[in-house]
């Protein structure tokens, strides 16, 4: 057990790291953040900011020597750096580097799901240029090309209408390789399970969320999802199977598509707290970040005990186009919780913050959230 007073290491200092750091500081831990960005959102709350590349050997050595455990807040933290922390510096890494390595590589991830006997959509993997022709002929269209590594928020993805277009796209952009080409499915809806798993395998799931995306980026998340209980429990069962199979420690986000007839298809997983779990900061008995702190420190997961219903809306840089958004309108609503990540540069598509409206039920919270969303011009 890692007790308050100890220092926790964090690879990545974005908004997820910011909330992790706040939760850890709140419970009496120190946090060292490794992030090359001098204005990383987590740095403001960290006890120390190591401003260096994620694979910088001296910075990793410092982290290894000074921290009782190291975790990560984004799936692109190099698995090799996590492996080096565990092997060369002897510091526990949670979640384990191997699990992060699978989650950050779309080909390995889909093969892993398939090997577990879990439902994935039709896809073909392409490792190099020689594999293009066979792979693009093997899927149905329209399809989506997704680069195997370093994609997020729909980046590194190209939608293609047919095999010829897919092959042309890949020949013109060899940087997309290795990649998967996956059939574009008709989605009834999207849902996600955020769970926590302890070192000794105890698990707790947060209420299932329903997610709506705009332009490939999460826009609105609602919890608990208004879906049949059997569908929610099947999603939880699959997510827990994945966590067990990976011998996972910490908070894990698992994204699902619901296709015709209410059938579940796995999309992807995130080896960290998840954007669709942000509502847990303001609704329920514990936040996903508090859960992450407990789990990486070796404690059992808290029971999230579903609280009020919640609707979260992401705030992208786009809504700063005419100056700061109308915060006064948000803050005037007594059920609305505003979160801003302290990012200075409001670029289009950049996640700058979010707000969560809580209520007795979704039918109570959703109209208020959508009204505020449109007032701010989100999605325009
Ligand atoms: P994020 O980091 O936000 O999760 P990402 O870059 O990892 O995004 P995906 O989750 O693969 O990307 O895709 C983003 C969104 O694009 C999905 O949530 C879904 O709305 C849509 N999408 C992706 N793949 C498919 C598919 N095969 N069929 C239909 N829609 C899809
Ligand atoms: Mg996704």
Short mmCIF file of C-alpha atoms and ligand atoms in Angstrom, two decimals:
data_model
loop_
_atom_site.label_atom_id
_atom_site.label_comp_id
_atom_site.label_asym_id
_atom_site.label_seq_id
_atom_site.Cartn_x
_atom_site.Cartn_y
_atom_site.Cartn_z
CA UNK A 1 0.00 0.00 0.00
CA UNK A 2 1.28 3.42 -0.91
CA UNK A 3 0.26 5.83 1.81
CA UNK A 4 -0.39 9.59 1.79
CA UNK A 5 2.89 11.47 1.97
CA UNK A 6 4.34 9.37 -0.85
CA UNK A 7 4.93 10.81 -4.31
CA UNK A 8 3.08 9.47 -7.36
CA UNK A 9 4.59 9.79 -10.85
CA UNK A 10 2.47 10.74 -13.84
CA UNK A 11 3.38 10.45 -17.52
CA UNK A 12 1.41 13.17 -19.27
CA UNK A 13 0.07 16.41 -17.87
CA UNK A 14 -3.16 17.06 -19.81
CA UNK A 15 -6.63 17.57 -18.36
CA UNK A 16 -6.96 13.96 -17.22
CA UNK A 17 -3.64 14.35 -15.44
CA UNK A 18 -4.83 17.60 -13.94
CA UNK A 19 -7.81 15.90 -12.27
CA UNK A 20 -5.67 12.95 -11.21
CA UNK A 21 -3.21 15.37 -9.64
CA UNK A 22 -5.95 17.29 -7.83
CA UNK A 23 -7.40 14.03 -6.47
CA UNK A 24 -3.97 12.81 -5.34
CA UNK A 25 -3.05 16.12 -3.70
CA UNK A 26 -6.44 16.14 -2.04
CA UNK A 27 -5.64 12.78 -0.42
CA UNK A 28 -2.20 13.94 0.75
CA UNK A 29 0.05 12.56 -1.98
CA UNK A 30 2.71 14.44 -3.90
CA UNK A 31 2.64 14.22 -7.71
CA UNK A 32 5.52 14.54 -10.16
CA UNK A 33 4.32 15.18 -13.68
CA UNK A 34 6.47 14.40 -16.72
CA UNK A 35 5.27 16.43 -19.73
CA UNK A 36 7.24 18.31 -22.40
CA UNK A 37 4.69 21.15 -22.46
CA UNK A 38 5.77 24.00 -20.11
CA UNK A 39 2.09 24.94 -19.64
CA UNK A 40 0.76 21.38 -19.17
CA UNK A 41 -2.65 21.62 -17.42
CA UNK A 42 -1.58 19.24 -14.61
CA UNK A 43 1.60 21.15 -13.82
CA UNK A 44 -0.26 23.89 -11.93
CA UNK A 45 -1.25 21.35 -9.26
CA UNK A 46 1.81 19.09 -9.32
CA UNK A 47 4.45 19.17 -6.61
CA UNK A 48 7.00 18.97 -9.40
CA UNK A 49 6.92 19.32 -13.17
CA UNK A 50 9.64 17.50 -15.10
CA UNK A 51 9.47 19.36 -18.39
CA UNK A 52 11.02 16.80 -20.75
CA UNK A 53 10.14 14.28 -23.44
CA UNK A 54 8.24 11.17 -22.28
CA UNK A 55 11.17 8.98 -23.23
CA UNK A 56 13.91 11.25 -21.82
CA UNK A 57 16.23 8.85 -19.93
CA UNK A 58 17.34 11.29 -17.17
CA UNK A 59 13.73 12.36 -16.53
CA UNK A 60 12.58 8.72 -16.36
CA UNK A 61 15.44 7.95 -13.98
CA UNK A 62 14.33 10.82 -11.71
CA UNK A 63 10.73 9.67 -11.81
CA UNK A 64 11.83 6.11 -11.03
CA UNK A 65 13.98 7.21 -8.11
CA UNK A 66 11.56 9.75 -6.62
CA UNK A 67 8.14 8.11 -7.01
CA UNK A 68 6.47 5.19 -5.24
CA UNK A 69 4.40 4.30 -8.32
CA UNK A 70 4.07 5.66 -11.86
CA UNK A 71 0.86 5.94 -13.85
CA UNK A 72 -0.18 7.60 -17.10
CA UNK A 73 -2.99 9.84 -18.22
CA UNK A 74 -2.99 9.37 -21.98
CA UNK A 75 -2.67 6.28 -24.11
CA UNK A 76 0.17 7.60 -26.21
CA UNK A 77 2.67 7.75 -23.35
CA UNK A 78 5.26 5.40 -24.85
CA UNK A 79 4.76 1.86 -23.53
CA UNK A 80 8.55 1.48 -23.83
CA UNK A 81 9.06 4.32 -21.32
CA UNK A 82 6.66 2.62 -18.89
CA UNK A 83 8.46 -0.67 -19.44
CA UNK A 84 11.81 1.00 -18.72
CA UNK A 85 10.43 2.50 -15.49
CA UNK A 86 9.31 -0.94 -14.34
CA UNK A 87 12.34 -2.92 -15.50
CA UNK A 88 15.29 -0.55 -15.17
CA UNK A 89 14.12 1.66 -12.32
CA UNK A 90 12.14 -0.94 -10.37
CA UNK A 91 9.13 1.28 -9.75
CA UNK A 92 5.62 -0.21 -9.96
CA UNK A 93 3.83 0.95 -13.12
CA UNK A 94 0.02 0.89 -12.99
CA UNK A 95 -1.66 0.11 -15.33
CA UNK A 96 1.03 -2.33 -16.47
CA UNK A 97 3.09 -1.30 -19.51
CA UNK A 98 1.96 -4.38 -21.44
CA UNK A 99 -1.72 -3.41 -21.11
CA UNK A 100 -0.95 0.16 -22.22
CA UNK A 101 1.02 -1.26 -25.15
CA UNK A 102 -2.02 -3.22 -26.38
CA UNK A 103 -4.42 -0.30 -25.91
CA UNK A 104 -2.21 2.13 -27.79
CA UNK A 105 -1.90 0.00 -30.90
CA UNK A 106 -5.16 -0.48 -32.84
CA UNK A 107 -4.05 -3.68 -34.56
CA UNK A 108 -2.91 -5.34 -31.33
CA UNK A 109 -6.01 -4.05 -29.56
CA UNK A 110 -8.47 -5.49 -32.09
CA UNK A 111 -6.59 -8.78 -32.26
CA UNK A 112 -6.63 -8.93 -28.47
CA UNK A 113 -10.42 -8.40 -28.38
CA UNK A 114 -10.86 -11.07 -31.04
CA UNK A 115 -8.56 -13.51 -29.23
CA UNK A 116 -10.68 -13.00 -26.11
CA UNK A 117 -13.71 -14.07 -28.16
CA UNK A 118 -15.23 -10.59 -27.84
CA UNK A 119 -17.25 -8.85 -30.57
CA UNK A 120 -15.34 -6.52 -32.90
CA UNK A 121 -16.52 -5.05 -36.21
CA UNK A 122 -15.13 -6.24 -39.56
CA UNK A 123 -11.63 -4.86 -40.15
CA UNK A 124 -8.38 -5.59 -41.97
CA UNK A 125 -4.93 -4.82 -40.58
CA UNK A 126 -2.24 -3.29 -42.80
CA UNK A 127 1.35 -3.48 -41.58
CA UNK A 128 3.15 -2.07 -44.62
CA UNK A 129 2.62 -0.92 -48.21
CA UNK A 130 2.75 -4.51 -49.52
CA UNK A 131 -0.39 -5.34 -47.55
CA UNK A 132 -2.56 -2.52 -48.93
CA UNK A 133 -4.23 -4.25 -51.90
CA UNK A 134 -5.25 -7.42 -50.09
CA UNK A 135 -6.54 -5.49 -47.07
CA UNK A 136 -8.63 -2.90 -48.89
CA UNK A 137 -10.29 -5.73 -50.87
CA UNK A 138 -11.20 -7.55 -47.66
CA UNK A 139 -13.60 -5.00 -46.12
CA UNK A 140 -16.97 -3.53 -47.05
CA UNK A 141 -17.49 0.18 -47.70
CA UNK A 142 -17.88 2.91 -46.62
CA UNK A 143 -14.95 2.30 -44.29
CA UNK A 144 -12.61 4.20 -42.00
CA UNK A 145 -8.83 4.04 -42.14
CA UNK A 146 -7.38 4.45 -38.65
CA UNK A 147 -3.68 4.73 -38.02
CA UNK A 148 -2.51 2.05 -35.58
CA UNK A 149 -0.76 4.50 -33.26
CA UNK A 150 -1.05 8.05 -31.96
CA UNK A 151 -4.67 8.66 -32.98
CA UNK A 152 -7.05 10.51 -30.65
CA UNK A 153 -10.21 12.60 -31.02
CA UNK A 154 -10.66 11.24 -34.56
CA UNK A 155 -7.17 12.33 -35.62
CA UNK A 156 -5.25 9.91 -37.86
CA UNK A 157 -8.53 8.75 -39.42
CA UNK A 158 -9.78 8.98 -42.99
CA UNK A 159 -13.25 7.98 -44.21
CA UNK A 160 -13.22 6.24 -47.58
CA UNK A 161 -16.07 5.27 -49.94
CA UNK A 162 -14.50 2.32 -51.76
CA UNK A 163 -11.40 0.14 -52.10
CA UNK A 164 -9.82 2.28 -54.83
CA UNK A 165 -10.11 5.40 -52.71
CA UNK A 166 -8.74 3.54 -49.69
CA UNK A 167 -5.69 2.30 -51.62
CA UNK A 168 -5.06 5.77 -53.09
CA UNK A 169 -5.34 7.40 -49.69
CA UNK A 170 -2.84 4.96 -48.17
CA UNK A 171 -0.36 5.33 -51.05
CA UNK A 172 -0.62 9.14 -50.81
CA UNK A 173 -0.28 9.12 -46.99
CA UNK A 174 2.13 6.34 -46.05
CA UNK A 175 2.30 7.97 -42.60
CA UNK A 176 -1.07 6.31 -41.87
CA UNK A 177 0.68 2.90 -41.89
CA UNK A 178 0.50 0.63 -40.00
CA UNK A 179 -3.27 0.97 -39.77
CA UNK A 180 -6.61 -0.76 -39.75
CA UNK A 181 -9.36 -0.35 -42.32
CA UNK A 182 -12.66 -0.92 -40.60
CA UNK A 183 -16.14 -1.06 -42.01
CA UNK A 184 -18.24 1.95 -41.06
CA UNK A 185 -21.13 0.56 -39.05
CA UNK A 186 -24.67 1.89 -38.67
CA UNK A 187 -24.70 2.94 -35.05
CA UNK A 188 -27.84 2.86 -32.94
CA UNK A 189 -25.82 4.58 -30.25
CA UNK A 190 -22.43 4.58 -28.51
CA UNK A 191 -21.84 3.67 -24.89
CA UNK A 192 -18.84 3.32 -22.61
CA UNK A 193 -17.93 1.54 -19.42
CA UNK A 194 -15.41 3.10 -17.07
CA UNK A 195 -14.23 0.65 -14.44
CA UNK A 196 -11.58 0.39 -11.78
CA UNK A 197 -9.59 -2.76 -10.98
CA UNK A 198 -7.32 -3.21 -7.97
CA UNK A 199 -3.98 -5.01 -7.71
CA UNK A 200 -5.81 -8.05 -6.28
CA UNK A 201 -8.49 -8.03 -8.98
CA UNK A 202 -11.44 -6.36 -7.24
CA UNK A 203 -13.54 -4.36 -9.69
CA UNK A 204 -16.17 -1.62 -9.66
CA UNK A 205 -17.89 -0.15 -12.71
CA UNK A 206 -19.22 3.38 -12.92
CA UNK A 207 -22.71 3.70 -14.39
CA UNK A 208 -22.67 3.11 -18.17
CA UNK A 209 -22.58 6.34 -20.18
CA UNK A 210 -24.12 7.05 -23.58
CA UNK A 211 -21.91 9.17 -25.80
CA UNK A 212 -22.63 11.39 -28.78
CA UNK A 213 -19.76 12.41 -31.02
CA UNK A 214 -19.52 15.35 -33.39
CA UNK A 215 -16.79 15.34 -36.01
CA UNK A 216 -15.14 12.30 -34.39
CA UNK A 217 -14.81 14.06 -31.00
CA UNK A 218 -16.89 13.29 -27.92
CA UNK A 219 -19.54 15.99 -27.64
CA UNK A 220 -22.18 14.94 -25.10
CA UNK A 221 -22.07 12.14 -22.54
CA UNK A 222 -25.09 11.03 -20.50
CA UNK A 223 -25.23 8.77 -17.47
CA UNK A 224 -26.72 6.47 -16.54
CA UNK A 225 -27.35 5.56 -20.19
CA UNK A 226 -31.02 5.06 -21.03
CA UNK A 227 -30.55 1.49 -22.30
CA UNK A 228 -32.02 -1.90 -21.35
CA UNK A 229 -30.44 -3.20 -18.12
CA UNK A 230 -29.36 -6.40 -19.92
CA UNK A 231 -27.36 -4.36 -22.45
CA UNK A 232 -25.67 -2.37 -19.67
CA UNK A 233 -24.75 -5.52 -17.78
CA UNK A 234 -23.41 -7.20 -20.93
CA UNK A 235 -21.20 -4.14 -21.56
CA UNK A 236 -19.95 -4.27 -17.97
CA UNK A 237 -19.27 -7.99 -18.26
CA UNK A 238 -17.18 -7.49 -21.41
CA UNK A 239 -15.25 -4.57 -19.91
CA UNK A 240 -14.49 -6.58 -16.77
CA UNK A 241 -13.36 -9.56 -18.85
CA UNK A 242 -10.94 -7.27 -20.70
CA UNK A 243 -9.57 -5.86 -17.44
CA UNK A 244 -9.11 -9.35 -15.98
CA UNK A 245 -7.44 -10.67 -19.10
CA UNK A 246 -4.96 -7.76 -19.11
CA UNK A 247 -4.34 -8.13 -15.37
CA UNK A 248 -5.20 -4.46 -15.39
CA UNK A 249 -4.67 -2.14 -12.43
CA UNK A 250 -6.35 1.27 -12.37
CA UNK A 251 -9.17 2.95 -14.25
CA UNK A 252 -10.00 1.65 -17.73
CA UNK A 253 -12.41 3.12 -20.30
CA UNK A 254 -14.04 0.76 -22.81
CA UNK A 255 -15.95 2.21 -25.78
CA UNK A 256 -18.73 0.26 -27.50
CA UNK A 257 -20.90 0.69 -30.54
CA UNK A 258 -24.50 -0.49 -30.28
CA UNK A 259 -25.56 -1.69 -33.73
CA UNK A 260 -28.86 -2.91 -35.21
CA UNK A 261 -30.87 -5.06 -32.84
CA UNK A 262 -29.03 -3.77 -29.77
CA UNK A 263 -25.89 -5.80 -30.47
CA UNK A 264 -22.64 -4.66 -28.82
CA UNK A 265 -19.45 -4.19 -30.85
CA UNK A 266 -16.22 -3.15 -29.17
CA UNK A 267 -14.68 0.04 -30.51
CA UNK A 268 -11.59 0.67 -28.41
CA UNK A 269 -10.27 0.98 -24.87
CA UNK A 270 -8.37 3.71 -23.07
CA UNK A 271 -5.90 2.65 -20.34
CA UNK A 272 -6.71 5.63 -18.11
CA UNK A 273 -9.64 7.68 -16.86
CA UNK A 274 -11.93 8.49 -19.77
CA UNK A 275 -13.60 11.63 -21.10
CA UNK A 276 -16.99 9.91 -20.78
CA UNK A 277 -16.29 9.46 -17.06
CA UNK A 278 -15.91 13.16 -16.33
CA UNK A 279 -19.46 13.25 -15.01
CA UNK A 280 -18.21 11.24 -12.01
CA UNK A 281 -16.49 14.38 -10.72
CA UNK A 282 -19.89 15.93 -10.02
CA UNK A 283 -22.31 12.99 -9.68
CA UNK A 284 -22.09 9.83 -7.57
CA UNK A 285 -20.01 8.82 -4.60
CA UNK A 286 -16.52 9.07 -6.08
CA UNK A 287 -14.83 10.42 -9.18
CA UNK A 288 -12.88 8.29 -11.64
CA UNK A 289 -9.77 10.25 -10.64
CA UNK A 290 -10.12 9.52 -6.93
CA UNK A 291 -10.65 5.90 -7.95
CA UNK A 292 -7.46 5.95 -10.03
CA UNK A 293 -5.44 7.34 -7.11
CA UNK A 294 -6.71 4.61 -4.75
CA UNK A 295 -6.09 1.83 -7.25
CA UNK A 296 -2.56 2.80 -8.25
CA UNK A 297 -1.74 3.09 -4.54
CA UNK A 298 -2.84 -0.51 -3.98
CA UNK A 299 -6.23 0.06 -2.35
CA UNK A 300 -9.59 -1.52 -3.18
CA UNK A 301 -11.94 0.37 -5.51
CA UNK A 302 -14.64 2.52 -3.98
CA UNK A 303 -18.23 1.60 -4.74
CA UNK A 304 -19.34 4.43 -7.06
CA UNK A 305 -22.98 4.13 -5.84
CA UNK A 306 -24.96 5.74 -8.64
CA UNK A 307 -26.02 9.22 -7.62
CA UNK A 308 -27.88 11.75 -9.69
CA UNK A 309 -28.15 11.57 -13.46
CA UNK A 310 -25.58 13.66 -15.28
CA UNK A 311 -25.02 15.14 -18.72
CA UNK A 312 -21.54 16.31 -19.67
CA UNK A 313 -20.79 18.59 -22.60
CA UNK A 314 -17.25 19.06 -23.92
CA UNK A 315 -16.10 22.62 -24.60
CA UNK A 316 -13.78 22.81 -27.60
CA UNK A 317 -11.66 25.79 -28.57
CA UNK A 318 -14.13 26.60 -31.38
CA UNK A 319 -16.49 28.41 -29.01
CA UNK A 320 -13.82 31.00 -28.18
CA UNK A 321 -14.02 32.32 -31.74
CA UNK A 322 -15.67 35.58 -30.65
CA UNK A 323 -13.90 35.85 -27.31
CA UNK A 324 -14.61 34.09 -24.00
CA UNK A 325 -17.89 32.14 -23.93
CA UNK A 326 -20.81 33.33 -21.80
CA UNK A 327 -19.74 31.72 -18.52
CA UNK A 328 -22.23 33.81 -16.60
CA UNK A 329 -25.10 31.93 -18.28
CA UNK A 330 -23.58 28.57 -17.31
CA UNK A 331 -22.84 29.60 -13.77
CA UNK A 332 -26.34 31.02 -13.33
CA UNK A 333 -27.72 27.47 -13.60
CA UNK A 334 -27.73 25.90 -10.10
CA UNK A 335 -27.31 22.38 -11.53
CA UNK A 336 -24.37 23.14 -13.82
CA UNK A 337 -20.72 22.47 -12.90
CA UNK A 338 -18.13 24.25 -15.02
CA UNK A 339 -14.62 22.84 -15.54
CA UNK A 340 -11.89 24.70 -17.42
CA UNK A 341 -8.51 23.09 -17.93
CA UNK A 342 -6.34 26.20 -17.81
CA UNK A 343 -5.22 25.94 -21.45
CA UNK A 344 -4.21 29.28 -22.90
CA UNK A 345 -4.48 28.61 -26.61
CA UNK A 346 -8.11 27.99 -27.67
CA UNK A 347 -7.55 26.18 -30.97
CA UNK A 348 -10.51 24.69 -32.88
CA UNK A 349 -11.05 21.07 -31.86
CA UNK A 350 -8.94 21.42 -28.70
CA UNK A 351 -10.61 20.25 -25.48
CA UNK A 352 -10.60 23.37 -23.28
CA UNK A 353 -13.06 22.28 -20.61
CA UNK A 354 -16.47 20.74 -20.05
CA UNK A 355 -19.61 21.28 -18.03
CA UNK A 356 -21.86 18.79 -16.30
CA UNK A 357 -25.52 19.27 -15.50
CA UNK A 358 -26.83 17.00 -12.77
CA UNK A 359 -30.47 16.17 -12.13
CA UNK A 360 -32.87 13.60 -10.73
CA UNK A 361 -33.09 11.92 -14.13
CA UNK A 362 -31.76 12.34 -17.67
CA UNK A 363 -35.08 13.78 -18.77
CA UNK A 364 -34.47 16.50 -16.22
CA UNK A 365 -30.74 17.15 -16.90
CA UNK A 366 -30.57 16.68 -20.69
CA UNK A 367 -32.80 19.57 -21.82
CA UNK A 368 -30.92 21.97 -19.54
CA UNK A 369 -27.54 20.76 -20.79
CA UNK A 370 -28.57 20.99 -24.44
CA UNK A 371 -29.94 24.48 -23.92
CA UNK A 372 -26.67 25.66 -22.38
CA UNK A 373 -24.74 23.84 -25.09
CA UNK A 374 -26.55 25.65 -27.85
CA UNK A 375 -26.37 28.97 -25.99
CA UNK A 376 -22.56 28.65 -26.04
CA UNK A 377 -22.61 27.73 -29.73
CA UNK A 378 -21.14 24.24 -29.22
CA UNK A 379 -21.27 22.23 -32.46
CA UNK A 380 -22.17 25.25 -34.63
P1 LIG B 1 -11.32 9.23 -29.07
O1 LIG B 1 -9.92 9.45 -28.66
O2 LIG B 1 -12.19 10.45 -28.97
O3 LIG B 1 -11.98 8.05 -28.45
P2 LIG B 1 -10.37 8.09 -31.51
O4 LIG B 1 -9.55 8.99 -32.33
O5 LIG B 1 -9.69 7.08 -30.70
O6 LIG B 1 -11.31 8.96 -30.64
P3 LIG B 1 -12.47 6.28 -32.43
O7 LIG B 1 -13.03 6.07 -31.09
O8 LIG B 1 -11.94 5.10 -33.15
O9 LIG B 1 -11.37 7.43 -32.50
O10 LIG B 1 -13.57 6.96 -33.37
C1 LIG B 1 -14.16 8.20 -33.03
C2 LIG B 1 -15.64 8.16 -33.35
O11 LIG B 1 -15.84 7.96 -34.77
C3 LIG B 1 -16.39 7.01 -32.71
O12 LIG B 1 -16.72 7.28 -31.38
C4 LIG B 1 -17.59 6.91 -33.64
O13 LIG B 1 -18.50 7.97 -33.41
C5 LIG B 1 -16.97 7.14 -35.00
N1 LIG B 1 -16.53 5.83 -35.56
C6 LIG B 1 -15.32 5.27 -35.43
N2 LIG B 1 -15.26 4.06 -36.02
C7 LIG B 1 -16.46 3.82 -36.54
C8 LIG B 1 -17.05 2.73 -37.28
N3 LIG B 1 -16.35 1.63 -37.60
N4 LIG B 1 -18.33 2.85 -37.67
C9 LIG B 1 -19.06 3.95 -37.37
N5 LIG B 1 -18.58 5.01 -36.67
C10 LIG B 1 -17.30 4.95 -36.25
MG1 LIG B 2 -12.76 6.58 -29.29
#
